[in-house]
PDB file of C-alpha atoms in Angstrom:
ATOM      1  CA  ALA A  10    -128.871  76.976 128.286  1.00 87.00           C
ATOM      2  CA  LEU A  11    -125.419  75.386 128.366  1.00 83.00           C
ATOM      3  CA  ALA A  12    -125.952  74.378 131.979  1.00 88.00           C
ATOM      4  CA  TYR A  13    -129.262  72.735 131.114  1.00 88.00           C
ATOM      5  CA  LEU A  14    -127.692  70.921 128.159  1.00 82.00           C
ATOM      6  CA  SER A  15    -124.883  69.604 130.364  1.00 82.00           C
ATOM      7  CA  LEU A  16    -127.577  68.135 132.652  1.00 86.00           C
ATOM      8  CA  GLY A  17    -129.442  66.620 129.697  1.00 82.00           C
ATOM      9  CA  LYS A  18    -132.397  68.962 130.226  1.00 88.00           C
ATOM     10  CA  THR A  19    -133.064  69.672 126.554  1.00 88.00           C
ATOM     11  CA  ASN A  20    -136.501  71.240 126.982  1.00 91.00           C
ATOM     12  CA  GLU A  21    -135.230  73.800 129.479  1.00 93.00           C
ATOM     13  CA  ALA A  22    -132.210  74.508 127.276  1.00 92.00           C
ATOM     14  CA  VAL A  23    -134.440  75.175 124.260  1.00 93.00           C
ATOM     15  CA  GLU A  24    -136.584  77.612 126.236  1.00 94.00           C
ATOM     16  CA  ALA A  25    -133.480  79.468 127.450  1.00 94.00           C
ATOM     17  CA  LEU A  26    -132.043  79.617 123.930  1.00 94.00           C
ATOM     18  CA  LYS A  27    -135.316  80.887 122.483  1.00 95.00           C
ATOM     19  CA  GLU A  28    -135.178  83.715 125.013  1.00 95.00           C
ATOM     20  CA  ALA A  29    -131.539  84.357 124.063  1.00 94.00           C
ATOM     21  CA  VAL A  30    -132.466  84.598 120.371  1.00 94.00           C
ATOM     22  CA  LYS A  31    -135.152  87.170 121.228  1.00 94.00           C
ATOM     23  CA  LEU A  32    -132.642  89.221 123.217  1.00 95.00           C
ATOM     24  CA  PHE A  33    -129.764  88.831 120.731  1.00 94.00           C
ATOM     25  CA  PRO A  34    -131.302  88.210 117.278  1.00 93.00           C
ATOM     26  CA  GLY A  35    -128.041  89.121 115.550  1.00 94.00           C
ATOM     27  CA  ASP A  36    -125.894  86.570 117.373  1.00 93.00           C
ATOM     28  CA  VAL A  37    -124.854  83.789 114.980  1.00 94.00           C
ATOM     29  CA  GLN A  38    -123.878  81.234 117.618  1.00 92.00           C
ATOM     30  CA  THR A  39    -127.150  81.637 119.507  1.00 94.00           C
ATOM     31  CA  HIS A  40    -129.125  80.638 116.405  1.00 95.00           C
ATOM     32  CA  ALA A  41    -126.725  77.722 115.839  1.00 94.00           C
ATOM     33  CA  ALA A  42    -127.049  76.543 119.452  1.00 92.00           C
ATOM     34  CA  LEU A  43    -130.847  76.723 119.324  1.00 94.00           C
ATOM     35  CA  GLY A  44    -130.824  74.783 116.062  1.00 94.00           C
ATOM     36  CA  GLU A  45    -128.707  72.014 117.600  1.00 91.00           C
ATOM     37  CA  ALA A  46    -130.912  71.861 120.693  1.00 91.00           C
ATOM     38  CA  LEU A  47    -134.035  71.612 118.532  1.00 92.00           C
ATOM     39  CA  ILE A  48    -132.429  68.748 116.605  1.00 90.00           C
ATOM     40  CA  ALA A  49    -131.873  66.982 119.939  1.00 84.00           C
ATOM     41  CA  GLN A  50    -135.621  67.386 120.551  1.00 85.00           C
ATOM     42  CA  GLY A  51    -136.396  65.953 117.135  1.00 84.00           C
ATOM     43  CA  LYS A  52    -137.894  69.261 115.967  1.00 90.00           C
ATOM     44  CA  TYR A  53    -136.086  69.334 112.644  1.00 91.00           C
ATOM     45  CA  LYS A  54    -138.291  71.842 110.833  1.00 93.00           C
ATOM     46  CA  GLU A  55    -137.864  74.387 113.622  1.00 95.00           C
ATOM     47  CA  ALA A  56    -134.116  73.749 113.542  1.00 96.00           C
ATOM     48  CA  VAL A  57    -134.084  74.506 109.798  1.00 97.00           C
ATOM     49  CA  VAL A  58    -135.511  77.959 110.523  1.00 96.00           C
ATOM     50  CA  GLU A  59    -132.727  78.701 113.010  1.00 96.00           C
ATOM     51  CA  PHE A  60    -129.986  77.470 110.682  1.00 97.00           C
ATOM     52  CA  LYS A  61    -131.419  79.568 107.846  1.00 97.00           C
ATOM     53  CA  ASP A  62    -131.511  82.633 110.107  1.00 95.00           C
ATOM     54  CA  ARG A  63    -127.916  81.914 111.014  1.00 96.00           C
ATOM     55  CA  LEU A  64    -126.908  81.828 107.354  1.00 96.00           C
ATOM     56  CA  LYS A  65    -128.600  85.170 106.734  1.00 96.00           C
ATOM     57  CA  LEU A  66    -126.305  86.632 109.384  1.00 96.00           C
ATOM     58  CA  ASP A  67    -123.166  84.748 108.368  1.00 94.00           C
ATOM     59  CA  ASN A  68    -123.053  82.860 105.058  1.00 94.00           C
ATOM     60  CA  SER A  69    -120.229  80.618 106.264  1.00 95.00           C
ATOM     61  CA  VAL A  70    -119.122  77.174 105.102  1.00 96.00           C
ATOM     62  CA  GLU A  71    -119.760  75.824 108.599  1.00 95.00           C
ATOM     63  CA  GLY A  72    -123.306  77.191 108.526  1.00 96.00           C
ATOM     64  CA  LYS A  73    -123.986  75.723 105.096  1.00 97.00           C
ATOM     65  CA  LEU A  74    -122.694  72.324 106.183  1.00 97.00           C
ATOM     66  CA  ASP A  75    -124.815  72.284 109.332  1.00 96.00           C
ATOM     67  CA  LEU A  76    -127.952  73.084 107.332  1.00 97.00           C
ATOM     68  CA  ALA A  77    -127.023  70.578 104.628  1.00 97.00           C
ATOM     69  CA  ARG A  78    -126.478  67.818 107.204  1.00 95.00           C
ATOM     70  CA  LEU A  79    -129.857  68.593 108.738  1.00 95.00           C
ATOM     71  CA  TYR A  80    -131.535  68.438 105.322  1.00 95.00           C
ATOM     72  CA  ALA A  81    -129.788  65.112 104.717  1.00 92.00           C
ATOM     73  CA  LYS A  82    -131.018  63.824 108.085  1.00 88.00           C
ATOM     74  CA  MET A  83    -134.541  64.811 107.044  1.00 87.00           C
ATOM     75  CA  ARG A  84    -133.968  63.045 103.685  1.00 84.00           C
ATOM     76  CA  TYR A  85    -134.366  66.336 101.805  1.00 90.00           C
ATOM     77  CA  GLY A  86    -131.842  65.163  99.247  1.00 91.00           C
ATOM     78  CA  LYS A  87    -132.166  67.920  96.655  1.00 93.00           C
ATOM     79  CA  GLU A  88    -131.755  70.731  99.199  1.00 96.00           C
ATOM     80  CA  ALA A  89    -128.849  69.025 100.961  1.00 96.00           C
ATOM     81  CA  MET A  90    -127.006  68.226  97.723  1.00 96.00           C
ATOM     82  CA  ALA A  91    -127.275  71.822  96.527  1.00 97.00           C
ATOM     83  CA  LEU A  92    -125.591  73.064  99.713  1.00 97.00           C
ATOM     84  CA  PHE A  93    -122.858  70.416  99.639  1.00 97.00           C
ATOM     85  CA  ASP A  94    -122.083  71.256  96.004  1.00 97.00           C
ATOM     86  CA  ASP A  95    -122.042  74.967  96.854  1.00 97.00           C
ATOM     87  CA  VAL A  96    -119.417  74.353  99.534  1.00 97.00           C
ATOM     88  CA  LEU A  97    -117.345  72.091  97.272  1.00 96.00           C
ATOM     89  CA  LYS A  98    -117.442  74.665  94.471  1.00 96.00           C
ATOM     90  CA  SER A  99    -115.453  77.073  96.640  1.00 94.00           C
ATOM     91  CA  GLU A 100    -113.541  74.406  98.604  1.00 96.00           C
ATOM     92  CA  PRO A 101    -113.140  71.289  96.390  1.00 94.00           C
ATOM     93  CA  LYS A 102    -111.086  69.432  99.016  1.00 92.00           C
ATOM     94  CA  ASN A 103    -113.280  70.151 102.023  1.00 95.00           C
ATOM     95  CA  GLY A 104    -113.187  66.721 103.667  1.00 93.00           C
ATOM     96  CA  ALA A 105    -116.290  67.242 105.814  1.00 94.00           C
ATOM     97  CA  ALA A 106    -118.358  68.246 102.791  1.00 96.00           C
ATOM     98  CA  LEU A 107    -117.030  65.377 100.671  1.00 96.00           C
ATOM     99  CA  MET A 108    -117.829  62.720 103.283  1.00 96.00           C
ATOM    100  CA  ALA A 109    -121.236  64.234 104.067  1.00 95.00           C
ATOM    101  CA  LYS A 110    -122.053  64.266 100.356  1.00 96.00           C
ATOM    102  CA  ALA A 111    -121.020  60.610 100.129  1.00 96.00           C
ATOM    103  CA  ASP A 112    -123.327  59.803 103.057  1.00 94.00           C
ATOM    104  CA  LEU A 113    -126.196  61.497 101.234  1.00 94.00           C
ATOM    105  CA  GLN A 114    -125.455  59.618  98.018  1.00 95.00           C
ATOM    106  CA  LEU A 115    -125.504  56.325  99.937  1.00 92.00           C
ATOM    107  CA  THR A 116    -128.833  57.245 101.560  1.00 88.00           C
ATOM    108  CA  MET A 117    -130.285  58.135  98.148  1.00 87.00           C
ATOM    109  CA  GLY A 118    -128.971  54.935  96.571  1.00 88.00           C
ATOM    110  CA  ASP A 119    -126.639  56.838  94.241  1.00 93.00           C
ATOM    111  CA  TYR A 120    -123.888  54.234  94.491  1.00 95.00           C
ATOM    112  CA  SER A 121    -122.224  55.307  91.253  1.00 95.00           C
ATOM    113  CA  GLY A 122    -121.781  58.860  92.507  1.00 95.00           C
ATOM    114  CA  ALA A 123    -120.591  57.672  95.915  1.00 96.00           C
ATOM    115  CA  ASP A 124    -118.134  55.250  94.297  1.00 96.00           C
ATOM    116  CA  THR A 125    -116.587  58.024  92.203  1.00 96.00           C
ATOM    117  CA  LEU A 126    -116.199  60.337  95.187  1.00 96.00           C
ATOM    118  CA  LEU A 127    -114.937  57.712  97.648  1.00 96.00           C
ATOM    119  CA  SER A 128    -112.551  56.017  95.206  1.00 96.00           C
ATOM    120  CA  ALA A 129    -110.915  59.395  94.550  1.00 95.00           C
ATOM    121  CA  ALA A 130    -110.580  60.057  98.289  1.00 95.00           C
ATOM    122  CA  ILE A 131    -109.034  56.620  98.943  1.00 96.00           C
ATOM    123  CA  LYS A 132    -106.672  56.999  95.990  1.00 95.00           C
ATOM    124  CA  GLU A 133    -105.429  60.251  97.505  1.00 94.00           C
ATOM    125  CA  ASP A 134    -105.121  58.697 100.977  1.00 94.00           C
ATOM    126  CA  PRO A 135    -105.397  54.870 101.185  1.00 95.00           C
ATOM    127  CA  ASN A 136    -105.587  55.110 104.988  1.00 94.00           C
ATOM    128  CA  ASP A 137    -108.520  57.552 105.101  1.00 96.00           C
ATOM    129  CA  SER A 138    -110.709  55.712 107.616  1.00 96.00           C
ATOM    130  CA  GLU A 139    -113.753  57.923 106.961  1.00 96.00           C
ATOM    131  CA  ALA A 140    -113.642  57.210 103.223  1.00 97.00           C
ATOM    132  CA  LEU A 141    -112.910  53.497 103.779  1.00 97.00           C
ATOM    133  CA  SER A 142    -115.870  53.287 106.147  1.00 97.00           C
ATOM    134  CA  ARG A 143    -118.291  54.681 103.589  1.00 97.00           C
ATOM    135  CA  TYR A 144    -116.701  52.648 100.783  1.00 97.00           C
ATOM    136  CA  GLY A 145    -117.329  49.481 102.792  1.00 97.00           C
ATOM    137  CA  ILE A 146    -120.914  50.488 103.598  1.00 97.00           C
ATOM    138  CA  MET A 147    -121.513  51.150  99.897  1.00 97.00           C
ATOM    139  CA  HIS A 148    -120.303  47.685  98.870  1.00 97.00           C
ATOM    140  CA  SER A 149    -122.300  46.058 101.674  1.00 96.00           C
ATOM    141  CA  ARG A 150    -125.509  47.639 100.415  1.00 93.00           C
ATOM    142  CA  MET A 151    -124.646  46.663  96.861  1.00 94.00           C
ATOM    143  CA  GLY A 152    -124.403  43.016  97.937  1.00 93.00           C
ATOM    144  CA  ARG A 153    -120.620  42.752  97.741  1.00 95.00           C
ATOM    145  CA  PRO A 154    -119.658  41.458 101.221  1.00 94.00           C
ATOM    146  CA  ASP A 155    -116.041  40.538 100.399  1.00 92.00           C
ATOM    147  CA  LYS A 156    -115.141  44.058  99.254  1.00 94.00           C
ATOM    148  CA  ALA A 157    -117.182  45.528 102.087  1.00 97.00           C
ATOM    149  CA  ILE A 158    -115.513  43.503 104.855  1.00 96.00           C
ATOM    150  CA  GLU A 159    -112.019  44.371 103.634  1.00 95.00           C
ATOM    151  CA  ALA A 160    -112.718  48.111 103.687  1.00 97.00           C
ATOM    152  CA  LEU A 161    -114.753  48.087 106.911  1.00 97.00           C
ATOM    153  CA  ASP A 162    -112.178  46.006 108.803  1.00 96.00           C
ATOM    154  CA  LYS A 163    -109.458  48.437 107.800  1.00 96.00           C
ATOM    155  CA  ALA A 164    -111.580  51.445 108.733  1.00 97.00           C
ATOM    156  CA  VAL A 165    -112.645  50.275 112.200  1.00 96.00           C
ATOM    157  CA  SER A 166    -109.180  48.989 113.081  1.00 96.00           C
ATOM    158  CA  LYS A 167    -107.885  52.504 112.458  1.00 96.00           C
ATOM    159  CA  ASP A 168    -110.822  54.246 114.121  1.00 96.00           C
ATOM    160  CA  PRO A 169    -113.037  52.183 116.477  1.00 96.00           C
ATOM    161  CA  THR A 170    -115.329  55.212 116.945  1.00 96.00           C
ATOM    162  CA  LEU A 171    -116.790  54.682 113.454  1.00 97.00           C
ATOM    163  CA  LEU A 172    -119.994  53.152 114.815  1.00 97.00           C
ATOM    164  CA  GLU A 173    -121.843  53.173 111.482  1.00 96.00           C
ATOM    165  CA  ALA A 174    -119.055  51.067 109.981  1.00 97.00           C
ATOM    166  CA  ARG A 175    -119.065  48.686 112.940  1.00 98.00           C
ATOM    167  CA  ALA A 176    -122.847  48.300 112.684  1.00 98.00           C
ATOM    168  CA  GLU A 177    -122.610  47.595 108.943  1.00 97.00           C
ATOM    169  CA  LEU A 178    -119.868  45.037 109.547  1.00 97.00           C
ATOM    170  CA  GLY A 179    -122.034  43.323 112.135  1.00 97.00           C
ATOM    171  CA  PHE A 180    -124.949  43.245 109.707  1.00 97.00           C
ATOM    172  CA  ILE A 181    -122.817  41.589 107.044  1.00 97.00           C
ATOM    173  CA  TYR A 182    -122.193  38.718 109.465  1.00 96.00           C
ATOM    174  CA  VAL A 183    -125.910  38.642 110.325  1.00 95.00           C
ATOM    175  CA  ARG A 184    -126.751  38.266 106.628  1.00 93.00           C
ATOM    176  CA  GLY A 185    -124.043  35.644 106.251  1.00 91.00           C
ATOM    177  CA  SER A 186    -123.551  32.483 108.214  1.00 79.00           C
ATOM    178  CA  ASP A 187    -122.526  33.933 111.586  1.00 90.00           C
ATOM    179  CA  VAL A 188    -125.610  35.585 113.081  1.00 93.00           C
ATOM    180  CA  ASP A 189    -124.358  35.310 116.668  1.00 95.00           C
ATOM    181  CA  ARG A 190    -121.113  37.091 115.827  1.00 95.00           C
ATOM    182  CA  GLY A 191    -123.089  39.810 114.077  1.00 96.00           C
ATOM    183  CA  ILE A 192    -125.389  40.232 117.088  1.00 97.00           C
ATOM    184  CA  GLN A 193    -122.383  40.612 119.379  1.00 97.00           C
ATOM    185  CA  MET A 194    -120.883  43.300 117.126  1.00 97.00           C
ATOM    186  CA  LEU A 195    -124.185  45.184 117.028  1.00 98.00           C
ATOM    187  CA  ALA A 196    -124.508  44.868 120.799  1.00 97.00           C
ATOM    188  CA  ASP A 197    -121.025  46.367 121.149  1.00 97.00           C
ATOM    189  CA  VAL A 198    -122.122  49.381 119.099  1.00 98.00           C
ATOM    190  CA  LEU A 199    -125.241  49.801 121.229  1.00 98.00           C
ATOM    191  CA  THR A 200    -123.205  49.567 124.429  1.00 97.00           C
ATOM    192  CA  ILE A 201    -121.325  52.647 123.251  1.00 97.00           C
ATOM    193  CA  GLU A 202    -124.371  54.407 121.780  1.00 96.00           C
ATOM    194  CA  PRO A 203    -127.701  52.922 122.944  1.00 96.00           C
ATOM    195  CA  ARG A 204    -129.620  55.294 120.633  1.00 93.00           C
ATOM    196  CA  HIS A 205    -127.912  54.184 117.407  1.00 96.00           C
ATOM    197  CA  ALA A 206    -130.933  53.798 115.108  1.00 96.00           C
ATOM    198  CA  LEU A 207    -129.151  51.819 112.380  1.00 97.00           C
ATOM    199  CA  ALA A 208    -127.645  49.304 114.824  1.00 98.00           C
ATOM    200  CA  LEU A 209    -131.040  48.827 116.482  1.00 98.00           C
ATOM    201  CA  HIS A 210    -132.658  48.151 113.111  1.00 98.00           C
ATOM    202  CA  TYR A 211    -129.962  45.657 112.148  1.00 98.00           C
ATOM    203  CA  LEU A 212    -130.247  43.989 115.553  1.00 98.00           C
ATOM    204  CA  GLY A 213    -133.981  43.616 114.974  1.00 98.00           C
ATOM    205  CA  VAL A 214    -133.292  41.827 111.684  1.00 97.00           C
ATOM    206  CA  ALA A 215    -130.828  39.539 113.475  1.00 97.00           C
ATOM    207  CA  TYR A 216    -133.364  38.665 116.171  1.00 97.00           C
ATOM    208  CA  TYR A 217    -135.976  37.933 113.521  1.00 96.00           C
ATOM    209  CA  LEU A 218    -133.624  35.552 111.721  1.00 94.00           C
ATOM    210  CA  LYS A 219    -133.132  33.708 115.012  1.00 95.00           C
ATOM    211  CA  GLY A 220    -136.882  33.415 115.498  1.00 95.00           C
ATOM    212  CA  GLN A 221    -136.953  35.900 118.398  1.00 97.00           C
ATOM    213  CA  GLU A 222    -139.879  37.897 117.064  1.00 97.00           C
ATOM    214  CA  LYS A 223    -140.691  39.843 120.246  1.00 97.00           C
ATOM    215  CA  ASN A 224    -137.089  41.040 120.547  1.00 97.00           C
ATOM    216  CA  ALA A 225    -137.124  41.925 116.852  1.00 98.00           C
ATOM    217  CA  GLU A 226    -140.347  43.917 117.244  1.00 98.00           C
ATOM    218  CA  ASP A 227    -138.949  45.831 120.230  1.00 98.00           C
ATOM    219  CA  SER A 228    -135.733  46.630 118.380  1.00 98.00           C
ATOM    220  CA  PHE A 229    -137.552  47.877 115.264  1.00 98.00           C
ATOM    221  CA  LYS A 230    -139.813  50.069 117.405  1.00 98.00           C
ATOM    222  CA  ALA A 231    -136.842  51.497 119.310  1.00 97.00           C
ATOM    223  CA  SER A 232    -135.020  52.312 116.074  1.00 97.00           C
ATOM    224  CA  ALA A 233    -138.065  54.060 114.594  1.00 96.00           C
ATOM    225  CA  ALA A 234    -138.638  56.029 117.811  1.00 94.00           C
ATOM    226  CA  ILE A 235    -135.087  57.375 117.783  1.00 92.00           C
ATOM    227  CA  ASP A 236    -135.133  58.543 114.150  1.00 89.00           C
ATOM    228  CA  ALA A 237    -138.611  59.365 112.890  1.00 85.00           C
ATOM    229  CA  THR A 238    -137.236  60.009 109.373  1.00 86.00           C
ATOM    230  CA  PHE A 239    -135.730  56.497 109.064  1.00 91.00           C
ATOM    231  CA  PRO A 240    -138.295  54.296 107.260  1.00 93.00           C
ATOM    232  CA  ASP A 241    -136.434  50.963 107.196  1.00 95.00           C
ATOM    233  CA  PRO A 242    -137.310  49.771 110.737  1.00 97.00           C
ATOM    234  CA  LEU A 243    -140.964  50.621 110.064  1.00 97.00           C
ATOM    235  CA  PHE A 244    -140.853  48.607 106.837  1.00 97.00           C
ATOM    236  CA  SER A 245    -139.240  45.683 108.690  1.00 97.00           C
ATOM    237  CA  LEU A 246    -141.911  45.977 111.381  1.00 97.00           C
ATOM    238  CA  GLY A 247    -144.538  45.765 108.640  1.00 97.00           C
ATOM    239  CA  GLU A 248    -142.925  42.602 107.267  1.00 97.00           C
ATOM    240  CA  LEU A 249    -142.823  41.081 110.748  1.00 98.00           C
ATOM    241  CA  TYR A 250    -146.519  41.791 111.334  1.00 97.00           C
ATOM    242  CA  GLU A 251    -147.484  40.579 107.872  1.00 96.00           C
ATOM    243  CA  HIS A 252    -145.671  37.266 108.334  1.00 96.00           C
ATOM    244  CA  ALA A 253    -147.382  36.908 111.718  1.00 96.00           C
ATOM    245  CA  GLY A 254    -150.785  37.420 110.078  1.00 95.00           C
ATOM    246  CA  LYS A 255    -151.350  40.787 111.793  1.00 96.00           C
ATOM    247  CA  ILE A 256    -152.492  42.498 108.626  1.00 95.00           C
ATOM    248  CA  GLU A 257    -153.910  45.716 110.080  1.00 95.00           C
ATOM    249  CA  GLU A 258    -150.749  46.292 112.134  1.00 97.00           C
ATOM    250  CA  ALA A 259    -148.675  45.572 109.028  1.00 97.00           C
ATOM    251  CA  LYS A 260    -150.644  48.145 107.032  1.00 96.00           C
ATOM    252  CA  LYS A 261    -150.063  50.787 109.716  1.00 96.00           C
ATOM    253  CA  ALA A 262    -146.321  50.076 109.779  1.00 97.00           C
ATOM    254  CA  TYR A 263    -146.017  50.153 105.984  1.00 96.00           C
ATOM    255  CA  LYS A 264    -148.001  53.397 105.843  1.00 96.00           C
ATOM    256  CA  ALA A 265    -145.747  54.966 108.483  1.00 96.00           C
ATOM    257  CA  ALA A 266    -142.702  53.912 106.433  1.00 95.00           C
ATOM    258  CA  THR A 267    -144.098  55.680 103.358  1.00 94.00           C
ATOM    259  CA  GLU A 268    -144.615  58.860 105.382  1.00 92.00           C
ATOM    260  CA  ALA A 269    -141.293  58.932 107.257  1.00 88.00           C
ATOM    261  CA  ASN A 270    -139.519  61.081 104.683  1.00 81.00           C
ATOM    262  CA  GLN A 271    -139.698  62.461 101.158  1.00 77.00           C
ATOM    263  CA  SER A 272    -138.532  59.220  99.530  1.00 77.00           C
ATOM    264  CA  GLY A 273    -141.893  57.588 100.270  1.00 79.00           C
ATOM    265  CA  HIS A 274    -140.136  54.180 100.566  1.00 89.00           C
ATOM    266  CA  PRO A 275    -141.222  52.479  97.294  1.00 91.00           C
ATOM    267  CA  GLU A 276    -141.107  48.954  98.771  1.00 94.00           C
ATOM    268  CA  ALA A 277    -143.424  49.965 101.602  1.00 94.00           C
ATOM    269  CA  LYS A 278    -145.803  51.572  99.088  1.00 94.00           C
ATOM    270  CA  LYS A 279    -145.951  48.334  97.097  1.00 95.00           C
ATOM    271  CA  ALA A 280    -146.516  46.265 100.231  1.00 95.00           C
ATOM    272  CA  LEU A 281    -149.273  48.595 101.434  1.00 94.00           C
ATOM    273  CA  ALA A 282    -150.968  48.520  98.026  1.00 94.00           C
ATOM    274  CA  ARG A 283    -150.754  44.725  97.947  1.00 93.00           C
ATOM    275  CA  LEU A 284    -152.331  44.310 101.393  1.00 93.00           C
ATOM    276  CA  SER A 285    -154.987  46.930 100.653  1.00 90.00           C
ATOM    277  CA  ALA A 286    -155.916  45.121  97.432  1.00 88.00           C
ATOM    278  CA  LYS A 287    -156.305  41.849  99.316  1.00 77.00           C
ATOM    279  CA  GLY A 288    -158.514  43.531 101.884  1.00 61.00           C
ATOM    280  CA  SER A 289    -160.821  44.899  99.216  1.00 52.00           C
TER     281      SER A 289
END
């Protein structure tokens, strides 16, 4: 399985790991490895089963965090939060759990909770690049670009590998008056990680603002294909089709956005209802 993974042959690796689990059902790391390989295939629900089986064998902090991160990726906020809080109850200063919880709060739009957690982390260590990164992302999504840029600049100068922060910084420039600079920053992120769903979505928005609708459409589609649980590129695709007068395509995109995860994407629901009412 490891050999297949090193060659990028995920399907073969999964089959080998499934056989390993049958042969060694009590091996914790085999369940963990199969779970990770299934995530790489996009088979999140199957990965949940493996991570749960792993926890039955070894109720470790590492196992809880892996399952919680997977739940968060699937936008199962309640389940993920319960596991993060369980870890933090026994280890209040577990940095991985704190930052992962902040990520979940940002995804859920709980900016107040994220602000409390991140402000405390930055107060304890003003040079904590992980906390600064998330603090900047939070302010960006709250419409506070000045505060966001200050934190994001500091974070990425300390750790250029923080691709989410670099993508958010690029998007701030896209939303501002320097679209070309923002596009270049997003392109830099995608040079490092071509399958960065957030950067692809932001790049699609940038292309749309420049009137490059075909490039925007391709970027939104690529983002949605990489992360099937990420509704925003589907919603943006719906907006693009609607503005182009392609109402049926817009409806399909909005509907897909509502079904991408448990949140249901309220804006997409409203847009779908509006277009459906017009059609009737």
